[in-house]
Structure formats: C-alpha cells, structure tokens
Coordinates of C-alpha atoms in Angstrom, one line a residue:
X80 CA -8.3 -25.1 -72.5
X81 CA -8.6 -22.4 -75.1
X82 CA -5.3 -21.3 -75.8
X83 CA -4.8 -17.3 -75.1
X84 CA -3.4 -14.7 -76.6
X85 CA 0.5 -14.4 -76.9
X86 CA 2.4 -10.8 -76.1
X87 CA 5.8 -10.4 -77.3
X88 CA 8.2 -10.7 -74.3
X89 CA 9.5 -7.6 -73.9
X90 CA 13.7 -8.1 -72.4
X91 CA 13.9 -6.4 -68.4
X92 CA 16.6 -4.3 -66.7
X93 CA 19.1 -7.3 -66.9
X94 CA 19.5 -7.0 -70.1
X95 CA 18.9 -3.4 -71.1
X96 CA 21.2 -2.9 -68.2
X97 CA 24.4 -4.7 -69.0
X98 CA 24.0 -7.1 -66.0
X99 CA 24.5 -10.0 -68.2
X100 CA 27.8 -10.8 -66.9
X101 CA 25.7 -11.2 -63.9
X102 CA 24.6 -15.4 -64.2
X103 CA 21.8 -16.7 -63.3
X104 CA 23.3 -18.5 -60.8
X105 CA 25.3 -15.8 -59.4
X106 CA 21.9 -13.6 -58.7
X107 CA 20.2 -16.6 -56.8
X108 CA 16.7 -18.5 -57.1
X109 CA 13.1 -18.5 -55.6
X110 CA 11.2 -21.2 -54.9
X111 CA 8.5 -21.8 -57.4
X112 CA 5.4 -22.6 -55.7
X113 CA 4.1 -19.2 -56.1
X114 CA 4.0 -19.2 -59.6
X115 CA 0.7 -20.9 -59.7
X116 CA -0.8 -17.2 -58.7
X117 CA 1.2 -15.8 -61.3
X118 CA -0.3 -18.4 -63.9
X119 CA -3.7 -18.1 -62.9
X120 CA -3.6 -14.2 -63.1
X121 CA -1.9 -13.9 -66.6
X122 CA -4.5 -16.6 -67.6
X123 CA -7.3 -14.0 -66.2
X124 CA -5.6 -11.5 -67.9
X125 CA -6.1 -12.7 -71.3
X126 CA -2.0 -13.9 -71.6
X127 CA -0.9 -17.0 -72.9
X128 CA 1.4 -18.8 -69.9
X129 CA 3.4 -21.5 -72.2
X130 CA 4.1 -18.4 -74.6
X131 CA 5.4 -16.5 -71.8
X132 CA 7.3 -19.6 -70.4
X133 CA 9.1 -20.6 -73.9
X134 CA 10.1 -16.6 -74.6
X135 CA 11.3 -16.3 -70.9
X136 CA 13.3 -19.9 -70.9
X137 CA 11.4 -22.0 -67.5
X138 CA 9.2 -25.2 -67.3
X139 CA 5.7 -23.1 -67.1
X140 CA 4.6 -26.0 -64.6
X141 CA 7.7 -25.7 -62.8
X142 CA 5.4 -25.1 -59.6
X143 CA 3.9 -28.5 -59.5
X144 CA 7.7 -30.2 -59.0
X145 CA 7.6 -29.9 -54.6
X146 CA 11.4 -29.3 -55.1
X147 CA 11.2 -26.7 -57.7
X148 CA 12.5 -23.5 -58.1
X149 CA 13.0 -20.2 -60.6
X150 CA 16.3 -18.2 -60.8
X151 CA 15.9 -14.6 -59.9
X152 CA 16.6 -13.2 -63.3
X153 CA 13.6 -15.2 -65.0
X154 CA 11.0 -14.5 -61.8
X155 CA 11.8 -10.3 -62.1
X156 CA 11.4 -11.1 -65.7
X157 CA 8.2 -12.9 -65.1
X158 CA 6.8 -11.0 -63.2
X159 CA 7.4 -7.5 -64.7
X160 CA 6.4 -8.9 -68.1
X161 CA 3.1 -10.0 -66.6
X162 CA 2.6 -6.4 -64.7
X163 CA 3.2 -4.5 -68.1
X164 CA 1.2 -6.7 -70.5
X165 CA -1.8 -6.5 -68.6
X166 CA -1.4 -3.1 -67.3
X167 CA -2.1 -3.9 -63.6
X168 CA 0.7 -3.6 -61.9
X169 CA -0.6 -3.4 -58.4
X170 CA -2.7 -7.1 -58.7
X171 CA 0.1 -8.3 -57.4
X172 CA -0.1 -7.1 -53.8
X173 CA -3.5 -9.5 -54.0
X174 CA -2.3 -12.4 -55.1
X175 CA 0.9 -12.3 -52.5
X176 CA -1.5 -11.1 -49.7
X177 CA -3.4 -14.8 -50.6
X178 CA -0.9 -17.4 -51.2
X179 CA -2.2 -20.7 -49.1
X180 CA -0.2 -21.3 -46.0
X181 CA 2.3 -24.1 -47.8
X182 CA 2.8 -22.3 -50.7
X183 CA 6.3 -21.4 -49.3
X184 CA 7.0 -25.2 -47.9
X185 CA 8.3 -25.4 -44.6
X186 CA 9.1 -21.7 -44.1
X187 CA 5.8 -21.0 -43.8
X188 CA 4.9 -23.6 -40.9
X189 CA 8.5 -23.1 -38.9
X190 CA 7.2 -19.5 -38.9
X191 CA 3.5 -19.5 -37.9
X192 CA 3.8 -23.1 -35.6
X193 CA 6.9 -21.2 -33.7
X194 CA 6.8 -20.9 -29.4
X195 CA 6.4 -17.4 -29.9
X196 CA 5.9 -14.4 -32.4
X197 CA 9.5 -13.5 -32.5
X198 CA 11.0 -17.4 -32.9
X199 CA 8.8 -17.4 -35.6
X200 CA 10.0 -14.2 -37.2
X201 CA 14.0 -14.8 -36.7
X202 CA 13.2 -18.2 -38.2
X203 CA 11.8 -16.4 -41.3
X204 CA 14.9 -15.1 -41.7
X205 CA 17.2 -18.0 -40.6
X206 CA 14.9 -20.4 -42.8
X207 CA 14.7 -17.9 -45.6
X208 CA 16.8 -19.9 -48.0
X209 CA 14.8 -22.9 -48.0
X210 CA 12.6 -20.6 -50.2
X211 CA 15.1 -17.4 -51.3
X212 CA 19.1 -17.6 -52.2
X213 CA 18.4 -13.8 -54.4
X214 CA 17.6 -11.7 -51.4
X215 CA 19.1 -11.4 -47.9
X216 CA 17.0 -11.6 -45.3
X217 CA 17.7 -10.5 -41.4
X218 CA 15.3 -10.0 -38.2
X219 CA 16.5 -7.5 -35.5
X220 CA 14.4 -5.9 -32.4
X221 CA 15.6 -1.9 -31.6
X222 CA 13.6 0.9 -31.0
X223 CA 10.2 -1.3 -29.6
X224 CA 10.2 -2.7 -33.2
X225 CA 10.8 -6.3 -34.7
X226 CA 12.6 -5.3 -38.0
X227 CA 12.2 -8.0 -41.0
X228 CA 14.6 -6.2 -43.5
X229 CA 15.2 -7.5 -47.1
X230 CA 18.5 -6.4 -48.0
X231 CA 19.7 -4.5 -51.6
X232 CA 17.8 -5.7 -55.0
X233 CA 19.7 -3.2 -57.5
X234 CA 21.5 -6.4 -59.0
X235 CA 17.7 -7.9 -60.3
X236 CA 17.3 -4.4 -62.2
X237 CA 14.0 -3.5 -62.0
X238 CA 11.9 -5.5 -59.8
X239 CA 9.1 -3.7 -58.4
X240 CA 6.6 -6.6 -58.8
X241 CA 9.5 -8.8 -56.6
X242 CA 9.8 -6.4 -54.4
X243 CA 5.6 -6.1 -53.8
X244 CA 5.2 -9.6 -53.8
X245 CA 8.3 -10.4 -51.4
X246 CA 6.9 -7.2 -48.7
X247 CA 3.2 -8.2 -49.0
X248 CA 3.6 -12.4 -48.6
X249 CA 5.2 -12.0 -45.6
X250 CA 3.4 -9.4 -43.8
X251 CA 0.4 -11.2 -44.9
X252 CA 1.6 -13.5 -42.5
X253 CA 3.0 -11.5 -40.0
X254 CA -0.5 -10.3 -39.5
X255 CA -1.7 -13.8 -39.1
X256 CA 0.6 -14.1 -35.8
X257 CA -1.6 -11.4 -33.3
X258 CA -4.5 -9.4 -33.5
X259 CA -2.4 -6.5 -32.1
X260 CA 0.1 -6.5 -35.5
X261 CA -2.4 -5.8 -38.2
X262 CA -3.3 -2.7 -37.1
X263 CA 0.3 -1.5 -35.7
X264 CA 2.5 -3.0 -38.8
X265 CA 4.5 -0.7 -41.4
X266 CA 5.7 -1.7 -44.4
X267 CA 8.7 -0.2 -46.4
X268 CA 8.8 -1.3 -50.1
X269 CA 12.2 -0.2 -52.0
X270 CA 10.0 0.2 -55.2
X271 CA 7.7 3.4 -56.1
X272 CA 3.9 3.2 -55.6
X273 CA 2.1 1.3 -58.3
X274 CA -0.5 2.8 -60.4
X275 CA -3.1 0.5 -59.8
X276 CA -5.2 -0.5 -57.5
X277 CA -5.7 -3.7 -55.1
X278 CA -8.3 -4.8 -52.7
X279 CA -4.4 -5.4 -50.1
X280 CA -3.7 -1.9 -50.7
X281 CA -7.0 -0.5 -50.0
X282 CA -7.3 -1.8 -46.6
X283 CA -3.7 -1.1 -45.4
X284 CA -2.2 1.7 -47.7
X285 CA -1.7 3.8 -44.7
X286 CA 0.6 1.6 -43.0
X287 CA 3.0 0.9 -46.3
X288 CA 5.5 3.7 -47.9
X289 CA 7.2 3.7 -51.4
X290 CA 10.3 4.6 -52.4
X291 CA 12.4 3.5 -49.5
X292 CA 15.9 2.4 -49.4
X293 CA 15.2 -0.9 -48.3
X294 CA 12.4 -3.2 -48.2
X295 CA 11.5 -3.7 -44.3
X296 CA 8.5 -4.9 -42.5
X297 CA 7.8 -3.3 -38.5
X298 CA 6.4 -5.2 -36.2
X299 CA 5.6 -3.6 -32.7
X300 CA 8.0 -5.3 -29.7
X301 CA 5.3 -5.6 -27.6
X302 CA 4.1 -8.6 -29.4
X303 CA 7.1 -10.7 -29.8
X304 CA 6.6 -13.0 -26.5
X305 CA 3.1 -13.9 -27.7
X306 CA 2.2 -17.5 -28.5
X307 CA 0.8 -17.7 -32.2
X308 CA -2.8 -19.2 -32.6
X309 CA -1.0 -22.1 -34.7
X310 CA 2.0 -22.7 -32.2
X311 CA 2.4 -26.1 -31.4
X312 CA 5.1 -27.8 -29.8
X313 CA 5.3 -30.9 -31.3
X314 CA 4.7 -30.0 -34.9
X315 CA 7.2 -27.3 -34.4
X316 CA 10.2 -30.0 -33.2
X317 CA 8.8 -32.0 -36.3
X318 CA 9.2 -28.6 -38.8
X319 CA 12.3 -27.0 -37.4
X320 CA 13.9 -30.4 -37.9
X321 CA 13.1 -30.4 -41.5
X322 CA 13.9 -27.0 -41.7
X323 CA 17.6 -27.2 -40.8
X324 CA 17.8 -30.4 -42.9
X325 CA 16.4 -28.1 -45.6
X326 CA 19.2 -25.4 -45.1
X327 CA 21.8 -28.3 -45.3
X328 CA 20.8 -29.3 -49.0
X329 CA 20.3 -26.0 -49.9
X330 CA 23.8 -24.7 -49.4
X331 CA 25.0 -27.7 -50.6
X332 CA 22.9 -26.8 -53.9
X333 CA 24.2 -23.1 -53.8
X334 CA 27.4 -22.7 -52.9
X335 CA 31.0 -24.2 -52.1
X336 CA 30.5 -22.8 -49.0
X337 CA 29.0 -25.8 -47.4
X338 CA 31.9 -27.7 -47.3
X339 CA 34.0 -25.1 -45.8
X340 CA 31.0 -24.3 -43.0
X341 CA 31.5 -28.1 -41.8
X342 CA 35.0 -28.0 -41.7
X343 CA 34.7 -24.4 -39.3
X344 CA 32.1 -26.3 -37.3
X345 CA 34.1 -29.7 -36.7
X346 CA 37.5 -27.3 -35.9
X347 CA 35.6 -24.9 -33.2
X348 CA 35.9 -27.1 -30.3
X349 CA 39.5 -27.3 -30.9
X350 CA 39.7 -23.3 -29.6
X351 CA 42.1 -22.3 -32.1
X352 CA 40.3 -22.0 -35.4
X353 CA 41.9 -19.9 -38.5
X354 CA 41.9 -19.7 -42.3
X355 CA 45.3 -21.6 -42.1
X356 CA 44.1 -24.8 -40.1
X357 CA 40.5 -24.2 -42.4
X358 CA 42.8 -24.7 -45.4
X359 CA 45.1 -27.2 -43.8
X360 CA 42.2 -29.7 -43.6
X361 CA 40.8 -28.8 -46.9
X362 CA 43.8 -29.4 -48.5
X363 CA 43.6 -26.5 -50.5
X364 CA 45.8 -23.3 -50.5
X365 CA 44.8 -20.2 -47.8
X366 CA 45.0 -17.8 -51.7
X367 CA 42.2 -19.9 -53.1
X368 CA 40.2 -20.1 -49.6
X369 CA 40.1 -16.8 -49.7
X370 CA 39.0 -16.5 -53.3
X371 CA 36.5 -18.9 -52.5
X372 CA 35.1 -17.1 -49.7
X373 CA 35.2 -13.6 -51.3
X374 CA 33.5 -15.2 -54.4
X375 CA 30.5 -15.9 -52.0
X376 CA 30.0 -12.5 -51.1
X377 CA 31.5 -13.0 -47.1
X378 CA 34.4 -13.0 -45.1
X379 CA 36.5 -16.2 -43.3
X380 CA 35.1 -13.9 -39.9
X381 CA 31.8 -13.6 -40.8
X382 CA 31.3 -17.6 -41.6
X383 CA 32.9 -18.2 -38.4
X384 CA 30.0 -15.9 -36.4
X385 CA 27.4 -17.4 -38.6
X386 CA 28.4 -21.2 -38.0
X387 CA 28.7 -20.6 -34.6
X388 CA 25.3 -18.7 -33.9
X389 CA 24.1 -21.3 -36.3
X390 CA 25.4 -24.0 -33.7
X391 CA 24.3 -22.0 -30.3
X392 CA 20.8 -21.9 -32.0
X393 CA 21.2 -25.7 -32.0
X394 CA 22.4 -26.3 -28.7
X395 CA 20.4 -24.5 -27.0
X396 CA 16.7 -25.2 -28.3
X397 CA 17.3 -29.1 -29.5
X398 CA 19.8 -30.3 -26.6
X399 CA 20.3 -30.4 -23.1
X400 CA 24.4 -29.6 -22.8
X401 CA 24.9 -27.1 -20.4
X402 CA 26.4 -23.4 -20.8
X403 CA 29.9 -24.5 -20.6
X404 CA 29.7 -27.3 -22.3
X405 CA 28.3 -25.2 -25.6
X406 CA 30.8 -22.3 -24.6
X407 CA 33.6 -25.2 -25.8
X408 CA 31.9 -27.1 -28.5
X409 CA 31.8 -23.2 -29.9
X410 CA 35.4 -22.8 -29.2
X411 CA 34.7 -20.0 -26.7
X412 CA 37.7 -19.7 -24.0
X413 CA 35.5 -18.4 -21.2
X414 CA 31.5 -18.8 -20.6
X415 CA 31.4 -14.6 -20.0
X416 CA 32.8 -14.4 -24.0
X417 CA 29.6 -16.6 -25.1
X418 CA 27.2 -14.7 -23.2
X419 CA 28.3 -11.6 -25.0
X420 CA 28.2 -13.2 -28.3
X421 CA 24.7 -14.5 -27.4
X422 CA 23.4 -11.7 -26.7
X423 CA 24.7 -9.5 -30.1
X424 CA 22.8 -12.7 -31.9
X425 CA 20.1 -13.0 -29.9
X426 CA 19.2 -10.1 -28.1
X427 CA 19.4 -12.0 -24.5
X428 CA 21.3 -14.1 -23.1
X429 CA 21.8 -18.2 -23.9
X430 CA 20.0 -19.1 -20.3
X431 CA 16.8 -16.7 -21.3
X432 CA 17.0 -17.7 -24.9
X433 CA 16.7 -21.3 -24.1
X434 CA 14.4 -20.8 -22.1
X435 CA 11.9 -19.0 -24.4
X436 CA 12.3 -21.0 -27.4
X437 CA 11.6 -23.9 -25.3
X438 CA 8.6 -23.1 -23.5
X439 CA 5.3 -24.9 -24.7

C-alpha cells in the first residue's frame, strides 16, 4: 500500500483546555470497531493512518482485536483531527449512518432482535456500556415520544464529530426498527451544524437540530409495541444472555463498583440493606465506601435503585418467580411498594412488563 501523506497532529480541547487532570481512564472508552470507517476515510482523504495513530498514542488496528477498545480522549482526538485535516467535517454523518449491523457487537443485535421496538430501545441504553463507559445513556417514554438522550459531553472538550457519529449510528438504526420512525424521528445534536455536506444530511436535515443542550434522539410512542423485522425470540434469549454477561466484565473492567453492586444484590433479600451492613461485609470502613462511591460519580441510593431495577429486569423476563417472590429477593416489604418502583423504571407495571418482553 502506498504510504500517504502525514499531517501534523494538531493537540484538541483536552489539552488546550486544562482537562489533563482529567485521565484517560477517568473520561471512559468506546469500543473500537468503528474505527475501521474512520481508517478507510482518512485513507480516502489522502491522510496517513499509522502517522495519525503514533502522534495520537493507539494501536491503529486496534479495531481488528473483537475485544478492543479506544479511550474517549484519543477517539475526540481522532476524530476531530481527521475532520480538520481533510476539511470535511460533515462525512462523518455518512460513515455512522453505514456502520454494518455488528460493528457495535452485541448491542447492535440485543437492540434490533428485541420483542418489540421499545425493549430494543431501553436495551440500547441498558446495554450501552458493552460499547460506551464516556457517555451516559438513558431511554424514557413522556409526551407520545420514546426519548434516547445522551447525557453531558463538556468533559471530552470539543467533540462535535463524537457527538455526530454517536446521534447518527443510532438513529440509523432506530430507523431500521419501523417504517413509521424514519419519517417521524428528530434528532438533537449538542454540537453546531457542520459546514459540509453529507449524502445522511441531505435526506433527513429537516428532522435533526444543532446547537442543543443535549444530544437526544425522538422516536414517536405509537411505535414502541411494534415487533422489529429482525425480532426473534430465540436469538434474542441467546443475545440478551451475552449481553448481561457483557455488562458483568465490563464493570468489572471499569470500575470498583462491581464488587460493591454484588454485595447490594446478595444483602437485598435480607430487607434491611444500608451503607453500614454494605461496609460490614466488605470489610472496609463506611468513610472510604463512601469515597469510593462518590469517586464513581453516584450515590450508595442510586446503586441500590440501579441493582435492584437491574434484578427486576431479570426476574421478570428470564424467570418464572412470581410477584412476591421478586418483591422479597428485591428486599421490598410489601408487593404494592414494587409495583410503584416498577412502574418509575419501567413505565408499567411488573405483570404488564413481563408480559411484553416475553411475548414472541
């Protein structure tokens, strides 16, 4: 292969904005499957990829590795180096728009092989660090919309191309899901308009805005209880499996947190859960638990809601226990206080939950 031209690497927000005490650890990672797309186009572009790999610090075939992945800082780095050296900064939206189902491993297939539409979209969220520990992810339904809303990017500096490719890959996808969302979607980017031009952008421009506070993705309600044209029941069970295995070895990889979740979840059936008996079994101090904790960004409440709609999630789509006996195995006192609970996770109740993401 002819070797291309090299551009000097020119240093992004995190640098120029004092956000080195920032690490690269501390600002997350992104799975690096998609950096094949960003190869081939600075290859088109006349760029040199291994230059740009050595000045930015990552394995430029770091995408071929199935369990590989790029910290945040070097991606935004990537990415808005690649933008500014070949002056098209919109080709992004083109090459997100046609990543190859698989490109994002199993979050891709426990999305589109879902029961319905809106499985598949809370499992893009639930599933999202499989792919994503940079960006927070959350699905919520209000106001006849399905919300997918990426939550603050400030820390990555300047990361319009991030925030293009992270908009336009999923709602690539979304689309994918019912002929009725293409047409009705909106798409909010938290980055200004580029000043290219893209074949993505052409054909949807008037359904995306710039300059928003947060990067969010609208899907009408109407479609949510829709079956997919990929769902299938037995390749879902297969997926979501892997999925939640997945999700175990990732926070294991990402945080300290994962010890502490397993310790919440074996304690909840005992009805009385609290830092103090969380502590007590870790053998740690409540002072450093809560350092811990508040190091990661959450609270000891919050871990407690997550691990236990975490669980109900569970319980109720890969087991047969009945209401009560989930209401205790959550360390719920009464059946009436899951319900409620249910409902603020889910939107319904467990009995119509369970039944919807278990219908074939």
């Amino acid at each position: 292969m002819t070797r291309a031209r090299a551009v000097p690497y020119a240093l992004s927000g995190f640098e120029k904005g004092g956000l080195l005490a920032l690490s690269e650890k501390d600002l997350g990672r992104l799975r690096a499957g998609p950096l094949a797309a960003v190869e081939a186009r600075a290859i088109r572009n006349g760029l040199c990829w291994e230059s740009i790999a050595s000045d930015i610090g990552f394995d430029p075939y770091l995408y071929r590795r199935h369990d590989g992945f790029i910290s945040a800082r070097k991606l935004v780095d990537l990415l808005e180096h690649v933008a500014d050296a070949s002056r098209r900064d919109a080709e992004i939206f083109d090459e997100a728009s046609t990543l190859q189902i698989g490109t994002l491993s199993i979050l891709d297939y426990v999305t589109l092989c879902a029961p319905s539409i809106e499985v598949g979209l809370r499992n893009w969220a639930r599933f999202q660090i499989t792919c994503n520990t940079a960006v927070s992810v959350s699905f919520r339904v209000e106001d006849n919309w399905g919300c997918m809303e990426y939550g603050p990017m400030a820390q990555l500096g300047k990361h319009n191309q991030l925030s293009y490719a992270m908009a336009t890959a999923a709602s690539s996808r979304f689309m994918t899901l019912s002929e009725g969302i293409p047409d009705a979607i909106r798409i909010e980017i938290d980055a200004p308009a580029p000043s290219g031009q893209a074949a993505f952008l052409t054909k949807h421009l008037s359904k995306i805005q710039f300059d928003c506070p947060r990067t969010r993705i609208l899907i009408p309600a109407k479609v949510l209880d829709e079956q997919p044209p990929r769902s299938e029941s037995n390749l879902y069970r297969v997926v979501e499996k892997a999925a939640l295995e997945d999700v175990t070895a990732q926070i294991g990889v990402e945080s300290p947190l994962g010890e502490i979740v397993e310790t919440i979840n074996t304690q909840l059936k005992n009805g009385h859960i609290s830092i103090s008996t969380v502590s007590s079994a870790l053998d740690i101090s409540e002072r450093k638990l809560q350092r811990v904790i508040s190091a990661e960004g959450t609270t000891f409440r919050q871990l407690i809601e997550e691990t236990r709609k975490s669980l109900a999630q569970h319980y109720l789509h890969d087991t047969q226990l009945s209401m009560k006996e989930i209401c205790y195995l959550l360390g719920f006192s009464e059946t009436s206080a899951f319900s409620r609970a249910a409902k603020s996770w889910f939107g319904k109740p467990p009995r119509l939950y369970r039944e919807q993401v278990n219908k074939s």
